[in-house]
Every structure is written in structure tokens, then in C-alpha cells.
Short mmCIF file of C-alpha atoms in Angstrom, two decimals:
data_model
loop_
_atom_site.label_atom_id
_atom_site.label_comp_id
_atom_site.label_asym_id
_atom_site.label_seq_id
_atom_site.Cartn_x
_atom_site.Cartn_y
_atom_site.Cartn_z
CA UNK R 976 -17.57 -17.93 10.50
CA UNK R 977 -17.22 -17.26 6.70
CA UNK R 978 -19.20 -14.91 3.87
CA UNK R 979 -20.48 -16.09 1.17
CA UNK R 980 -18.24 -17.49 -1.23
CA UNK R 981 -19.43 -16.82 -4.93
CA UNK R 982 -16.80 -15.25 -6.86
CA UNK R 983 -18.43 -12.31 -9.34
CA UNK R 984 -19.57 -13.02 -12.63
CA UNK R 985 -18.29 -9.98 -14.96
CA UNK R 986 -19.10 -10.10 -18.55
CA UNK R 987 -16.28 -10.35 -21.30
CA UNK R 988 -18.75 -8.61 -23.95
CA UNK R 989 -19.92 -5.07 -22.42
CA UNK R 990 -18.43 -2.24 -21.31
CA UNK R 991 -21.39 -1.30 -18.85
CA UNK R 992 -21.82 -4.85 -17.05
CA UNK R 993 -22.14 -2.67 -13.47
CA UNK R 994 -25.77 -4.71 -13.40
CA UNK R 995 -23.71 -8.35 -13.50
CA UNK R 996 -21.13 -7.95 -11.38
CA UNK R 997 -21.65 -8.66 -7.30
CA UNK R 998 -20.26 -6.68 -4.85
CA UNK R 999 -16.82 -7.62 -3.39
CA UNK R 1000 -16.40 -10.56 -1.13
CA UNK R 1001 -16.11 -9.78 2.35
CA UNK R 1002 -14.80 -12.32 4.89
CA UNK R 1003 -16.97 -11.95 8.00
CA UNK R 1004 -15.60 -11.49 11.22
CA UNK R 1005 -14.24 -14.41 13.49
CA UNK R 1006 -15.85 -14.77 17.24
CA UNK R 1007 -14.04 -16.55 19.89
CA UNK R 1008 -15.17 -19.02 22.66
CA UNK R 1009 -17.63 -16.40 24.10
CA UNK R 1010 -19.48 -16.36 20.83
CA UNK R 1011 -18.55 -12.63 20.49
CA UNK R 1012 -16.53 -11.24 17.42
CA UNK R 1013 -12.45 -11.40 18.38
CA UNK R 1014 -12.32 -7.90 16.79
CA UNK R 1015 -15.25 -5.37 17.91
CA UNK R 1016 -13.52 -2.14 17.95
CA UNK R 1017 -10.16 -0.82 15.35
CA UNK R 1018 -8.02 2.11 16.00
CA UNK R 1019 -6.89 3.69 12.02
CA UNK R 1020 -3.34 4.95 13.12
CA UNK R 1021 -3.58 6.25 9.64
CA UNK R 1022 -5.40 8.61 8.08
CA UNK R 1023 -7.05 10.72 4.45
CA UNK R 1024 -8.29 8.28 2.58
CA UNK R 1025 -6.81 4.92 3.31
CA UNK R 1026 -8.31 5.65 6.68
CA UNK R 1027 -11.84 6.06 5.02
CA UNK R 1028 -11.27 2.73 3.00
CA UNK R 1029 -10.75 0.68 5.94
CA UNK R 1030 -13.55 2.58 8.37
CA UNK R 1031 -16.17 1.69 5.14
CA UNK R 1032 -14.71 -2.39 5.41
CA UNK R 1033 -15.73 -2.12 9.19
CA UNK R 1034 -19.18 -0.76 9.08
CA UNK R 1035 -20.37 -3.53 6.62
CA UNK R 1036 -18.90 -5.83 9.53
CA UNK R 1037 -20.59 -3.78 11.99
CA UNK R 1038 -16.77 -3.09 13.81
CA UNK R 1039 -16.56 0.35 15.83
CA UNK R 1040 -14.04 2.44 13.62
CA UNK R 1041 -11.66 4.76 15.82
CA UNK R 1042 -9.72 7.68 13.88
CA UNK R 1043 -6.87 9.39 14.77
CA UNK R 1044 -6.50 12.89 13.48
CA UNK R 1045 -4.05 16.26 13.81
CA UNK R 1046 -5.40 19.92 13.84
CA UNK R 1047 -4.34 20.09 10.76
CA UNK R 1048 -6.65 17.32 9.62
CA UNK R 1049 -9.84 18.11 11.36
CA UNK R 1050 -11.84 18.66 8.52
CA UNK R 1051 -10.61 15.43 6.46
CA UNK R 1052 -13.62 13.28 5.47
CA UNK R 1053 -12.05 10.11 7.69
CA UNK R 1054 -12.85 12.24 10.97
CA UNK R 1055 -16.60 12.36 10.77
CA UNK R 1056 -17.04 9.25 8.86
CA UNK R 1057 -15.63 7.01 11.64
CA UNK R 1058 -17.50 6.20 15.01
CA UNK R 1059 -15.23 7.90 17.25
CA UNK R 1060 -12.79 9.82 16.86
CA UNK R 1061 -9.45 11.14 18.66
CA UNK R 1062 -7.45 14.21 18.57
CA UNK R 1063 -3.75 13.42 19.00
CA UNK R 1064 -2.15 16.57 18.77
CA UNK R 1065 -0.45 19.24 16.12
CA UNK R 1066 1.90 19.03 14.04
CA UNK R 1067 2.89 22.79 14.01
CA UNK R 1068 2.66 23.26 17.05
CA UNK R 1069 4.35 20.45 18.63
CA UNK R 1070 7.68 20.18 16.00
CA UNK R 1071 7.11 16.87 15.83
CA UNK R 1072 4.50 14.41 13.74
CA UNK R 1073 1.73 12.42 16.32
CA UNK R 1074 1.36 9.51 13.62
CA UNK R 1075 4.76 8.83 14.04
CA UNK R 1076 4.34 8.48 17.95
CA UNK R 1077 4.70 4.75 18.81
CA UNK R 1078 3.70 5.51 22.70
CA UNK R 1079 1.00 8.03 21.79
CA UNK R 1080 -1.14 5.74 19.79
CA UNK R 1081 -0.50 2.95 21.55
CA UNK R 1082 -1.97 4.35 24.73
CA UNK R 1083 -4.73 5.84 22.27
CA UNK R 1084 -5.84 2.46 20.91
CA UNK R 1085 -5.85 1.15 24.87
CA UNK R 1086 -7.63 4.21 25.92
CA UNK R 1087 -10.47 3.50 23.55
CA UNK R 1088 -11.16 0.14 24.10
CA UNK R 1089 -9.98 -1.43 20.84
CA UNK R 1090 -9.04 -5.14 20.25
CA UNK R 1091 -6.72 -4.02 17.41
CA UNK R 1092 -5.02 -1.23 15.03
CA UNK R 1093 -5.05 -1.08 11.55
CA UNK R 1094 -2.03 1.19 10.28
CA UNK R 1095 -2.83 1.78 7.23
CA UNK R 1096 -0.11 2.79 4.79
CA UNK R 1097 2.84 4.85 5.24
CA UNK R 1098 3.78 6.05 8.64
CA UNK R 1099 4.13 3.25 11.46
CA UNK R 1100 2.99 0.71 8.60
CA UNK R 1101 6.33 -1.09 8.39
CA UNK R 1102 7.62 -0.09 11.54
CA UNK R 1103 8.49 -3.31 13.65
CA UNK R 1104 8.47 -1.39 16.77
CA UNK R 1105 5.39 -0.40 16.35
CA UNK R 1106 4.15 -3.92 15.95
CA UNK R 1107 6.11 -5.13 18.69
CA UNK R 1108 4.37 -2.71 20.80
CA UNK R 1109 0.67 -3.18 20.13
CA UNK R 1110 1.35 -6.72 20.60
CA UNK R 1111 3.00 -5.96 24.24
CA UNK R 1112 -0.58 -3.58 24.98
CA UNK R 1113 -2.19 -7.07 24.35
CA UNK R 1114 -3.63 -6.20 21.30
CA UNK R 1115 -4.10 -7.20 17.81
CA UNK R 1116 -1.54 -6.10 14.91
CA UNK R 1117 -3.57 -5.66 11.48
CA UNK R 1118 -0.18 -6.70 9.56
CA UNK R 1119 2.65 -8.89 9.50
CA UNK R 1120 4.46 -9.93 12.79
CA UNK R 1121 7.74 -7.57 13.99
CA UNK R 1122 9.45 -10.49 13.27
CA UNK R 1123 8.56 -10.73 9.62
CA UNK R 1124 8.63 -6.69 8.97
CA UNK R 1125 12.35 -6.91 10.65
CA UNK R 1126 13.27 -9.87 7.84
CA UNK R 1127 11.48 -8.43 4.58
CA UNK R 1128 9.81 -5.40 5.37
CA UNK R 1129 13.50 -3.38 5.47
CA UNK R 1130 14.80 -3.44 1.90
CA UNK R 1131 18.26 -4.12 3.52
CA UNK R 1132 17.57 -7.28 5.73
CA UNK R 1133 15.05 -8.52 2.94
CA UNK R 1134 17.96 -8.74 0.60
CA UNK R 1135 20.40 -10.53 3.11
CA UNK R 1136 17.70 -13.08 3.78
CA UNK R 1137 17.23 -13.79 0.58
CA UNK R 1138 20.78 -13.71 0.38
CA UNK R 1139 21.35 -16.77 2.56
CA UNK R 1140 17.71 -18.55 2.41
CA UNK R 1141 16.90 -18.48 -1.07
CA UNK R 1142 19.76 -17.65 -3.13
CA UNK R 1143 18.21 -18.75 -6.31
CA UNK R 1144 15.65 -15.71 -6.35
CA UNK R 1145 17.37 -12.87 -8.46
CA UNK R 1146 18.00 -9.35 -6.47
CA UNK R 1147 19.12 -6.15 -8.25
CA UNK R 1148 22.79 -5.47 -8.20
CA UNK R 1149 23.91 -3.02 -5.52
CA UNK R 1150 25.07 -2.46 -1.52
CA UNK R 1151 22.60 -3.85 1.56
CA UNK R 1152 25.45 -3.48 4.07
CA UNK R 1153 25.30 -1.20 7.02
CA UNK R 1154 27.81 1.72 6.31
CA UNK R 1155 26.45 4.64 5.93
CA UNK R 1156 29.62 7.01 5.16
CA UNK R 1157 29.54 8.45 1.74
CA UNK R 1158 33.24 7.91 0.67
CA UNK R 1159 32.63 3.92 1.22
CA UNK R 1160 29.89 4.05 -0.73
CA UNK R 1161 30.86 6.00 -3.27
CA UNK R 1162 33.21 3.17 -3.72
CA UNK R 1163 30.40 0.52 -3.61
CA UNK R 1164 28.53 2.77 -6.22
CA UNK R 1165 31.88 2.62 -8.65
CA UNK R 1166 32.42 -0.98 -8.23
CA UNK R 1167 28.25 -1.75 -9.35
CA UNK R 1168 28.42 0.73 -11.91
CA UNK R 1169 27.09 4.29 -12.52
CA UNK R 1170 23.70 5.40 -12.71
CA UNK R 1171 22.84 3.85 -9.02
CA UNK R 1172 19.90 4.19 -6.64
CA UNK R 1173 20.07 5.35 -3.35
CA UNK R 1174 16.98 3.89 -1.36
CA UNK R 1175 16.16 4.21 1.99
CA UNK R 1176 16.12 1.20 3.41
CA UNK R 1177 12.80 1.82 5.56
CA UNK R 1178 11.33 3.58 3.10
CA UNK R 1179 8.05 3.43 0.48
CA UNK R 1180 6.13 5.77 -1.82
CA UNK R 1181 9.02 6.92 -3.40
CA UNK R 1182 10.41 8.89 -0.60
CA UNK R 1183 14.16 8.66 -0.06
CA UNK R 1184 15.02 8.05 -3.83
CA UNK R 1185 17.28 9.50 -5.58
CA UNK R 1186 19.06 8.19 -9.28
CA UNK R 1187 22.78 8.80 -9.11
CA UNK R 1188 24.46 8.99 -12.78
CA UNK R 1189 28.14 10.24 -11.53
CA UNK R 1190 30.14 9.80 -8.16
CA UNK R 1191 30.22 13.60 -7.65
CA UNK R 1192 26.79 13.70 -7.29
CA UNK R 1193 27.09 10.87 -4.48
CA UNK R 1194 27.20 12.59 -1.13
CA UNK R 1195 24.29 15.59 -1.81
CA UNK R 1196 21.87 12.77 -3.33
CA UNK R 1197 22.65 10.45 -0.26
CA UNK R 1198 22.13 13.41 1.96
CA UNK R 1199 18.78 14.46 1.07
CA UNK R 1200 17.85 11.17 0.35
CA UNK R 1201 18.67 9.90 4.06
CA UNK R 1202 16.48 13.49 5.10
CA UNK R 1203 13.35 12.85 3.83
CA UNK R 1204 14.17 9.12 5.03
CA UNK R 1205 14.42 10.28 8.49
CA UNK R 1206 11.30 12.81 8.16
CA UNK R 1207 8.99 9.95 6.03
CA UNK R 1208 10.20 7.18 8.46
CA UNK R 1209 11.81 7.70 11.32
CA UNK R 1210 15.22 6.14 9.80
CA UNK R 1211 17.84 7.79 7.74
CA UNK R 1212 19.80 4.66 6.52
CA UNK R 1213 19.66 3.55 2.82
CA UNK R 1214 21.26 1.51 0.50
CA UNK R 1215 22.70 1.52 -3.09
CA UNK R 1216 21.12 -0.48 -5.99
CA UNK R 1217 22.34 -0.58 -9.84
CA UNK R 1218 19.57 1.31 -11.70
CA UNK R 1219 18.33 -0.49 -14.69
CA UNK R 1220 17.11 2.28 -17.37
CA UNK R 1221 15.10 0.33 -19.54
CA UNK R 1222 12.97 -1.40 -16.67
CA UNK R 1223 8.83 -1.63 -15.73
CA UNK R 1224 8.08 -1.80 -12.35
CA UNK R 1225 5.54 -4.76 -11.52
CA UNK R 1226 4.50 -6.15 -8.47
CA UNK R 1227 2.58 -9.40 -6.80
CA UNK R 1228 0.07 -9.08 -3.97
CA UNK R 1229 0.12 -11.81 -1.63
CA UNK R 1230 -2.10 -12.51 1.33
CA UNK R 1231 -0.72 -14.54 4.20
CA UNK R 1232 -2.29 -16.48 7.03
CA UNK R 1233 -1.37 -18.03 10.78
CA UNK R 1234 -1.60 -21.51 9.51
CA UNK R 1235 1.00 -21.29 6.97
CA UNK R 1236 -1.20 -20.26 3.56
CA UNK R 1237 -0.01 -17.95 1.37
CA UNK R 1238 -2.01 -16.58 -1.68
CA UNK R 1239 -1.28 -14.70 -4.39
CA UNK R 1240 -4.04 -12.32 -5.65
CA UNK R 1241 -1.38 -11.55 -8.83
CA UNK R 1242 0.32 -8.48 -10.50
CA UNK R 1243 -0.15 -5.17 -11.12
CA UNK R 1244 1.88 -2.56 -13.25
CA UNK R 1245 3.21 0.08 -11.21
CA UNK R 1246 5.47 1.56 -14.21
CA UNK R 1247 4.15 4.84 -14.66
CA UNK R 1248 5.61 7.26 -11.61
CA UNK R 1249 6.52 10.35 -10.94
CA UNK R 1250 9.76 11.53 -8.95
CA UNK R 1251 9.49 7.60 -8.51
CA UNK R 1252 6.32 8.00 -6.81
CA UNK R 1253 3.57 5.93 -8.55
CA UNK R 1254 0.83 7.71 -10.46
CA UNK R 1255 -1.08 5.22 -12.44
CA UNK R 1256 -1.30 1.62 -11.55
CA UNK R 1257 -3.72 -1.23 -13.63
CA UNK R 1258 -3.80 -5.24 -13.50
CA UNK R 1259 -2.92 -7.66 -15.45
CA UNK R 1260 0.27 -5.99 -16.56
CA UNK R 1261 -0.37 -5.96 -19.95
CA UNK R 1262 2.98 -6.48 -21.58
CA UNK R 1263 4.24 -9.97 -18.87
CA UNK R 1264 3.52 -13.46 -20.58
CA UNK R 1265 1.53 -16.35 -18.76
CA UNK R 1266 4.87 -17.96 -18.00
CA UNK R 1267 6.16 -15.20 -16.34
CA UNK R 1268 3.21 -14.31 -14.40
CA UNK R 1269 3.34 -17.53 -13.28
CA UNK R 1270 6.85 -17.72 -11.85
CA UNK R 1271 6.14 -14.13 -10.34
CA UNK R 1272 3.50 -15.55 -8.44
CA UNK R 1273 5.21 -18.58 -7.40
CA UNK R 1274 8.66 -16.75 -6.86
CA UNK R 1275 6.37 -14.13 -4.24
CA UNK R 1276 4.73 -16.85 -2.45
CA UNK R 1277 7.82 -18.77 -1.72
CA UNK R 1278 8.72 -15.51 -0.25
CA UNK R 1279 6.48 -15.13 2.29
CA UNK R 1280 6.40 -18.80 2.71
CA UNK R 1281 9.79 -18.72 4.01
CA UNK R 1282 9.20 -16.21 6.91
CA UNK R 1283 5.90 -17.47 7.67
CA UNK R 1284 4.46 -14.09 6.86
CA UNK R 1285 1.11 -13.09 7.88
CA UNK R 1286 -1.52 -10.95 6.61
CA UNK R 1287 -1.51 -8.12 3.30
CA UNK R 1288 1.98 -7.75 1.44
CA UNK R 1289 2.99 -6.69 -2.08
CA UNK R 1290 6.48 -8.35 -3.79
CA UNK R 1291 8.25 -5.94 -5.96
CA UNK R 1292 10.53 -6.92 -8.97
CA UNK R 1293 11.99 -4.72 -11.40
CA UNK R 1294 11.38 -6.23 -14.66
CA UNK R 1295 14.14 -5.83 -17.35
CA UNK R 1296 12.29 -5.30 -20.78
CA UNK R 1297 15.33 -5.55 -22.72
CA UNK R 1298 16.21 -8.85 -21.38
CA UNK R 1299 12.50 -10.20 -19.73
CA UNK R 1300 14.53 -10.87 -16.27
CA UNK R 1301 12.69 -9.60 -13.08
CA UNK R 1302 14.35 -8.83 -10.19
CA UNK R 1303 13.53 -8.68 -6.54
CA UNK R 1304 13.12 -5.10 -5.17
CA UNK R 1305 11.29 -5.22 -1.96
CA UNK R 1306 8.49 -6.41 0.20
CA UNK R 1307 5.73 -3.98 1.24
CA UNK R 1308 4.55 -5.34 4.54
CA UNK R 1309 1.46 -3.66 4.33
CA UNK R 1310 -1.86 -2.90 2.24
CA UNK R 1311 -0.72 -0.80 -0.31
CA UNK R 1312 -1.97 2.18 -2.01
CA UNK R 1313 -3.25 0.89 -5.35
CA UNK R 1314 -5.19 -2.46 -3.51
CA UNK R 1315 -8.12 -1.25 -5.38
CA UNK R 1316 -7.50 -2.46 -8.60
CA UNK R 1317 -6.40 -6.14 -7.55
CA UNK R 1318 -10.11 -6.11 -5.30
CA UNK R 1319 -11.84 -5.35 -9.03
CA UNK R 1320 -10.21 -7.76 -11.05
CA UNK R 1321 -10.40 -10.51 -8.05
CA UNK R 1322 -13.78 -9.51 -6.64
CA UNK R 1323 -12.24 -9.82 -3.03
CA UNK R 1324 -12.08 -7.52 -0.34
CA UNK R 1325 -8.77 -7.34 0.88
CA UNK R 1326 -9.48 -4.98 3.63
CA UNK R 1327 -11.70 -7.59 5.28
CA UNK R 1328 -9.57 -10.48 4.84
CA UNK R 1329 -6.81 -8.69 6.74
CA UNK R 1330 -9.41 -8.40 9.70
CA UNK R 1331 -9.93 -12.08 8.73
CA UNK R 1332 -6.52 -13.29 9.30
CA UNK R 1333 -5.30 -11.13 12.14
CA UNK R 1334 -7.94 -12.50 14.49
CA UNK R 1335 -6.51 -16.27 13.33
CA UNK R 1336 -8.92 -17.09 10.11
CA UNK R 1337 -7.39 -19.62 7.96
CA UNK R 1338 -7.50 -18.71 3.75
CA UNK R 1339 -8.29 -22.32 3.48
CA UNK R 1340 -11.89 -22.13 4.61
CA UNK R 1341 -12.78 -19.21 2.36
CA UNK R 1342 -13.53 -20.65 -1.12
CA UNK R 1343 -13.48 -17.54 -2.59
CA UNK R 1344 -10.04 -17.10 -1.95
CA UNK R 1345 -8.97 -20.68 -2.84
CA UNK R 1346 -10.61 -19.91 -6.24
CA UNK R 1347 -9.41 -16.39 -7.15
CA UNK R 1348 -8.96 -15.61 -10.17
CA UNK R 1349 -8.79 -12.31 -12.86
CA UNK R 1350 -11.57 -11.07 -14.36
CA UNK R 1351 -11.62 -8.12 -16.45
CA UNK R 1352 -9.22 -5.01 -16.81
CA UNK R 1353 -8.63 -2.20 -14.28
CA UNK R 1354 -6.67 0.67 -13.66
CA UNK R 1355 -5.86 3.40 -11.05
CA UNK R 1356 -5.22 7.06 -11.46
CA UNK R 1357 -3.91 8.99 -8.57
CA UNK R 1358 -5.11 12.55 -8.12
CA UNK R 1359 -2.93 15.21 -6.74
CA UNK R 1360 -2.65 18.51 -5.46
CA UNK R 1361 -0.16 19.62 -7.59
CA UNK R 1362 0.74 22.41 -9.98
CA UNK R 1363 1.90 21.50 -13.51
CA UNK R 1364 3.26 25.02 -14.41
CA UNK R 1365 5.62 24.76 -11.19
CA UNK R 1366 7.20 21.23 -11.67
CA UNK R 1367 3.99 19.47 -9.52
CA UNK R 1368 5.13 21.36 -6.82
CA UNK R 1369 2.68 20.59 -3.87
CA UNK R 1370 -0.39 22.77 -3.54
CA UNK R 1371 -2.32 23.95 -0.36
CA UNK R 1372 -5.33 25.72 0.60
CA UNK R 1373 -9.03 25.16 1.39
CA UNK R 1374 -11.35 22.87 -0.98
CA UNK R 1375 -14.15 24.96 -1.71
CA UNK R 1376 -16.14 22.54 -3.77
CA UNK R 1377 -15.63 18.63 -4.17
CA UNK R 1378 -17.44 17.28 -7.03
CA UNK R 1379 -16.62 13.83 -8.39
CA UNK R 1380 -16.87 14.12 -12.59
CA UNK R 1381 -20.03 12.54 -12.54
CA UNK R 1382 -21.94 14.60 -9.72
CA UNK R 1383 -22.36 11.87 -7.49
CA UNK R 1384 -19.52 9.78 -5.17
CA UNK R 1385 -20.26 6.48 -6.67
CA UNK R 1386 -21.62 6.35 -10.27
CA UNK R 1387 -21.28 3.22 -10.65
CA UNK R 1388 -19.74 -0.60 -9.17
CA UNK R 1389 -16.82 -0.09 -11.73
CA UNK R 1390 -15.97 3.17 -10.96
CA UNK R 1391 -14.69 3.85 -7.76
CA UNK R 1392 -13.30 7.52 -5.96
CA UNK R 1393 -11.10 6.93 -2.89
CA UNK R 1394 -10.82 10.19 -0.86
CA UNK R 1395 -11.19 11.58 2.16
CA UNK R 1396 -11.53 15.10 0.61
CA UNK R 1397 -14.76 16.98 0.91
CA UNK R 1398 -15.89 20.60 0.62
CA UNK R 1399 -14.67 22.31 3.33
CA UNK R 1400 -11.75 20.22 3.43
CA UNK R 1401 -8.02 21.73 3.58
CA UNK R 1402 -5.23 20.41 1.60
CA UNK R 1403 -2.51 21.28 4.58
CA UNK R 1404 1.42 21.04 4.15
CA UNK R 1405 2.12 18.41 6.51
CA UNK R 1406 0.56 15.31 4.42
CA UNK R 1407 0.91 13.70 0.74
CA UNK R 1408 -0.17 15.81 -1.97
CA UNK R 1409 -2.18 12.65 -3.16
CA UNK R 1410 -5.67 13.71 -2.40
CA UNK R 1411 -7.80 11.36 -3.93
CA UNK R 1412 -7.69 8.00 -6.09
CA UNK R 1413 -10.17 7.45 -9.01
CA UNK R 1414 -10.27 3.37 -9.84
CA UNK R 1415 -12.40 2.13 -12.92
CA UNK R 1416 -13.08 -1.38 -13.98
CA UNK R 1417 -13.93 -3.13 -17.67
CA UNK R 1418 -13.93 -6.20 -19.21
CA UNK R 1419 -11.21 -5.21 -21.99
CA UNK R 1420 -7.96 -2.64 -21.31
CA UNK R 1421 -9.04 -0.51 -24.06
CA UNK R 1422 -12.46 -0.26 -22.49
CA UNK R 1423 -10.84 0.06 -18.85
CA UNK R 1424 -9.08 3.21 -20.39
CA UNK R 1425 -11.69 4.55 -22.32
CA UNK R 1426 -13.93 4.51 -19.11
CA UNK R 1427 -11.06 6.33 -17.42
CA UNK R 1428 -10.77 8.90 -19.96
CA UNK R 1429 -14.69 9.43 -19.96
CA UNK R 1430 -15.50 9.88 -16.35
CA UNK R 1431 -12.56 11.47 -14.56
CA UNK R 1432 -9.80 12.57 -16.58
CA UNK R 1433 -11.66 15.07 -19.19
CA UNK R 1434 -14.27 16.53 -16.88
CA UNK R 1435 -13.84 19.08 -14.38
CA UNK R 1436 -13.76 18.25 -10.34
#
């Protein structure tokens, strides 16, 4: 069974066109033999706002939303806005973090009664054991298989593959092997060339990344990096890429099915970061030409055509401005932060067609999908607890008053807050400083920016 499959008429000529636009397409939920939906119940092995994003998808399909929180994260918005929800522990008090517990939320989600999990972003996302083992519990994976997060989901296998199956696509200089001793690869990082990038090879969100510029500075950089590797992800390897200055970071989300369809839902500019941690996203990229759009596109789907991969996934290149060469950095095998801006410009709601897919929907039937296309401009600001006098070094406490810059929590259909904060809330240690994402949409860039600039950035919250 399919939704409705008009795509949203935006208008080109107004900057307030909230009144023309539809609300986002939302594939409906597949039932099985029995006539009863395949998925009726999710477990959010996730949670803070992502976790709110996808418990908002389910009610509109009428799915039972399970969270999963910490003591530390009772009073997070994603608790109470979710049918049920499950207390898995401390992370103070038991030295260790619960939503890195494969066995723990496994035997949560069977516990419950859920047909699948949903892992969000971060965490278990791209963990292959961890989609190995909800399979096993005879349940449903909201992602790609372990097979496919093994191949492209690790930046070091992804490159190898691509390596030996598709030679032709063009990866970033540097060292995918498995040594992990610091004299052997300070002689890797000599032989590509000073400044490198140590990555970890599990890694995402900027965690585990550290620019090199000298070989003395090798072995602390690789150290820390392969820490917060092993804190972030549960894996302390990395690997060693040639770090091109002069480069914008751009990336192609793709949406894969069980019957071999891939689609591309197209690029977003992910240039402006932080401690190589992105801070402001927007699609189109406004500086790529048609032509090399196009070859993006097609160079990502190819991609995921070759591993047969299923469900959301993002294609990162590094694009060299000085040159116009892009270069393949890595495959997120999950939804990723900044999704909101590709469901504006497309009108689609990715978050539902990941349901769609994992219970066996093919992308073929939904002609909203086959016909995707751009409309309009938008852009994504993230905001975070963070102090600018102390080098945005993390900040903690209780929220005492939550306030979007409008006064109300959704102004408008082209304005969107994603946030599991609330009054009452507490910003805790333990998690992402990110506490909130504010997403606006407009026919034009300049008018995409000007909207920003109006309703978030220079008012108080």
C-alpha cells in the first residue's frame, strides 16, 4: 500500500509560499499476508532529537514508538513524546555507555514487542554487529544489511572495494591498510605527502579527526584520534588520507531498496564545519555545475548499486575547487543529521520511506519518488551548547526556558526546529553538544538565508 503521490508545488516568486506548499510525502506502511502492517511497533536505539524526528514519522503512520533513554536523559523531550518508553541504565554510574550495548538493546527491542529498530544516527548506526544481531532476534533492521555496512559503511573496506570493483571512481590519496603502528604510518604519511588526515575508520560526525601538517606531530594526533574513536564507536582503528586544503565538502543522498533500486534524492553542501564537525548544511550546493551534479549522482548510485545496498545512505566526495575533481570520501550507512534539508527541497519524507523499504517496499511503486526532483533553496543551522569565549568548549547545565525565536515550535511549513530540548531539560556531559537544529526553506538562496537570519539567528532563544 502506497501514499499519495503528488509531489509539492512551491512557488519560484514568494518568499512566504508556506500556504502552497503540501506537506511532505509519506510512504504508508506495508501489511503482510494477514492484512496487518509488517511494522506495528519501533524501538529508537537512539536518542535527543533524531529520536523525536523518527517517533513524529511513526505517529502519522499510527506505529507504537519505543525510546530508549539513560538517567542522564530522563528529561529529554524524546522520552515523553514516544509511546513507551525504557530505562536502560546510567552512564555514570555504570562506566560504561547503554547505547553502545549490542545485547542490552537487543533484548530491549524483544522485550517490548517490536517488529524492528530504528538506530538513528551515531552510536550502533553503522555498526554491522549490531545489524547482524537484530536480524538473528528475528527482527527488522531500519538500515542497510551487515553485509553492506561491512563493505562501505567502514571508510577502510569502502575504499578497498572500490579499489577492486570500480576502479574508475576517484578516492582521496592516502593509507586503508590495517596497521595500526605509528612508525609505519608515519612512513605512509611521508610517502602521500604532508598535511594528512587521520580518520577513524568507523567513525562519523567528525569524531576521530585530526589534520596532520608534520611527521612529529604523527603519533599524539593518531593517539587521541584512535581515543575518541574507541569512546564514539567502539573501534580505535583509522586510516591516513592526503588532506586537500582548498576543498568543499559535498555529499549525495541515496535511497536504496530490496529489489535492486537505487535513488538519488541529490547533494547537499556540508562545507562549513567546525573541528570538522558540520555546522551549517543547505541544498543545491550552490557553487557545483549541472554536469557535475549529474555525474555525482550517477557516480553515488553506481555505488550502492554495486553492493546491493538497502535503505537511507549519504556518498561523500571531497570536491577540489582549485581543480573541480571530487573525490570519494565515505559512505554514511545511515540517515544522517542534516536529512532535513534534502526532505524540503524534495518534498519527501525520508524517515517514512526507510520504514517503507525495510519491511520490502519497492521505490518503483511510489511515483513520488520516481519523480523527485528540487524545488526551492534550503539550509540547516546546527545549534549548540557551546561557549564562544572558551573555544566552543561544551556547555552543561539545566534549560530553564526553551523558546523557539518565534514563540511557537512550528511557525511555519518552511521553518522547521529539530530538538528534543525543552524547559526543564538538562544539557548533561555524556551526549553531543548539538542541542537543537533550526531548518528553513525558500524559493531563492538569498531568500533561504534571509529567512534564516530573520527567525533564528538574530533573536534570542
Amino acid at each position: 500500500m502506497t501514499g499519495t503521490t503528488s509531489t509539492p508545488k512551491r512557488s519560484e516568486n514568494s518568499s512566504n509560499s508556506s500556504a502552497l506548499r503540501k506537506p511532505l510525502f509519506i510512504a504508508e506502511p506495508l501489511s503482510g499476508d494477514d492484512g496487518r502492517p509488517i511494522i506495528q511497533k519501533v524501538l529508537i536505539a537512539n536518542r535527543g532529537e533524531i529520536a523525536c524526528r523518527i517517533i513524529r514519522t511513526c505517529r502519522k503512520l499510527n506505529i507504537t514508538s519505543v525510546a530508549v533513554y539513560v538517567d542522564e536523559d530522563s528529561s529529554s523531550r524524546h522520552v515523553c513524546d514516544a509511546d513507551e518508553a525504557v530505562n536502560i541504565g546510567s552512564i555514570d554510574r555504570s562506566g560504561h555507555n547503554p547505547f553502545l550495548d549490542v545485547d542490552l538493546l537487543v533484548r530491549t527491542a524483544v522485550s517490548v514487542g517490536a517488529q524492528a529498530v530504528h538506530p538513528g544516527y551515531g552510536y550502533l548506526s553503522e555498526n554491522a554487529d549490531f545489524a547482524n544481531s537484530i536480524h538473528e532476534a528475528g527482527l527488522i533492521f531500519i538500515g542497510p544489511s551487515a553485509s553492506a555496512m561491512s563493505t562501505l559503511g567502514d571508510k577502510r573496506s569502502s575504499k578497498a572495494y572500490l579499489g577492486k570493483h570500480a576502479p574508475d571512481v576517484p578516492l582521496i590519496p592516502g593509507f586503508s591498510g590495517s596497521s595500526q603502528d605509528a612508525e609505519a604510518l608515519r612512513k605512509v604519511a611521508e610517502e602521500i605527502g604532508f598535511p594528512v588526515m587521520v580518520k577513524a575508520s568507523a567513525g562519523g560526525g567528525g569524531k576521530g579527526m585530526r589534520i596532520v601538517r608534520e611527521a612529529g606531530q604523527l603519533k599524539d594526533e593518531l593517539e587521541r584520534a584512535r581515543s575518541e574513536s574507541q569512546r564514539s564507536f567502539g573501534s580505535s582503528d583509522c586510516i591516513l588520507e592526503k588532506y586537500i586544503e582548498s576543498s568543499k565538502h559535498v555529499e549525495i543522498q541515496i535511497m536504496g531498496d530490496s529489489h535492486g533500486k537505487v535513488v538519488s534524492f541529490f547533494d547537499r553542501d556540508c562545507s562549513v564545519q567546525r573541528r570538522h564537525q558540520k555546522v551549517i548544511e543547505e541544498t543545491p550546493c550552490p557553487f557545483l555545475t549541472d554536469e557535475t551534479r549529474q555525474r555525482m549522482s550517477a557516480t553515488a548510485v553506481r555505488i550502492a548499486k554495486l553492493i546491493g545496498y538497502e535503505n537511507a545512505g549519504t556518498v561523500e566526495f571531497v570536491v577540489d575547487v582549485k581543480t573541480g575533481q571530487f573525490y570519494f570520501l565515505e559512505v554514511n550507512a545511515r540517515l544522517q543529521v542534516e536529512h532535513p534539508i534534502t526532505e524540503e527541497v524534495t518534498g519527501v519524507d525520508l524517515v517514512s520511506l526507510q520504514l517503507f523499504v525495510a519491511a520490502g517496499g519497492s521505490l518503483q511503486t511510489l511515483s513520488a519518488v520516481q519523480n523527485v526532483s528540487q524545488q526551492g533553496h534550503a539550509i540547516e543551522c546546527r545549534l549548540c551548547a557551546e561557549d564562544p569565549q572558551k573555544n566552543f568548549f561544551p556547555e552543561h547545565g539545566k534549560v530553564h526556558l526553551w523558546l523557539p525565536a518565534t514563540g511557537t515550535l512550528a511557525p511555519s511549513q518552511d521553518i522547521r526546529y529539530e530538538t528534543a530540548i525543552q524547559t526543564g531539560s538538562s544539557v548533561s556531559i555524556y551526549f553531543d553538544s548539538m542541542i537543537a537544529k533550526i531548518v528553513v526553506w525558500a524559493s531563492t538562496r538569498a531568500l533561504a538565508i534571509e529567512k534564516m537570519l530573520r527567525y533564528s539567528l538574530t533573536q534570542p532563544v
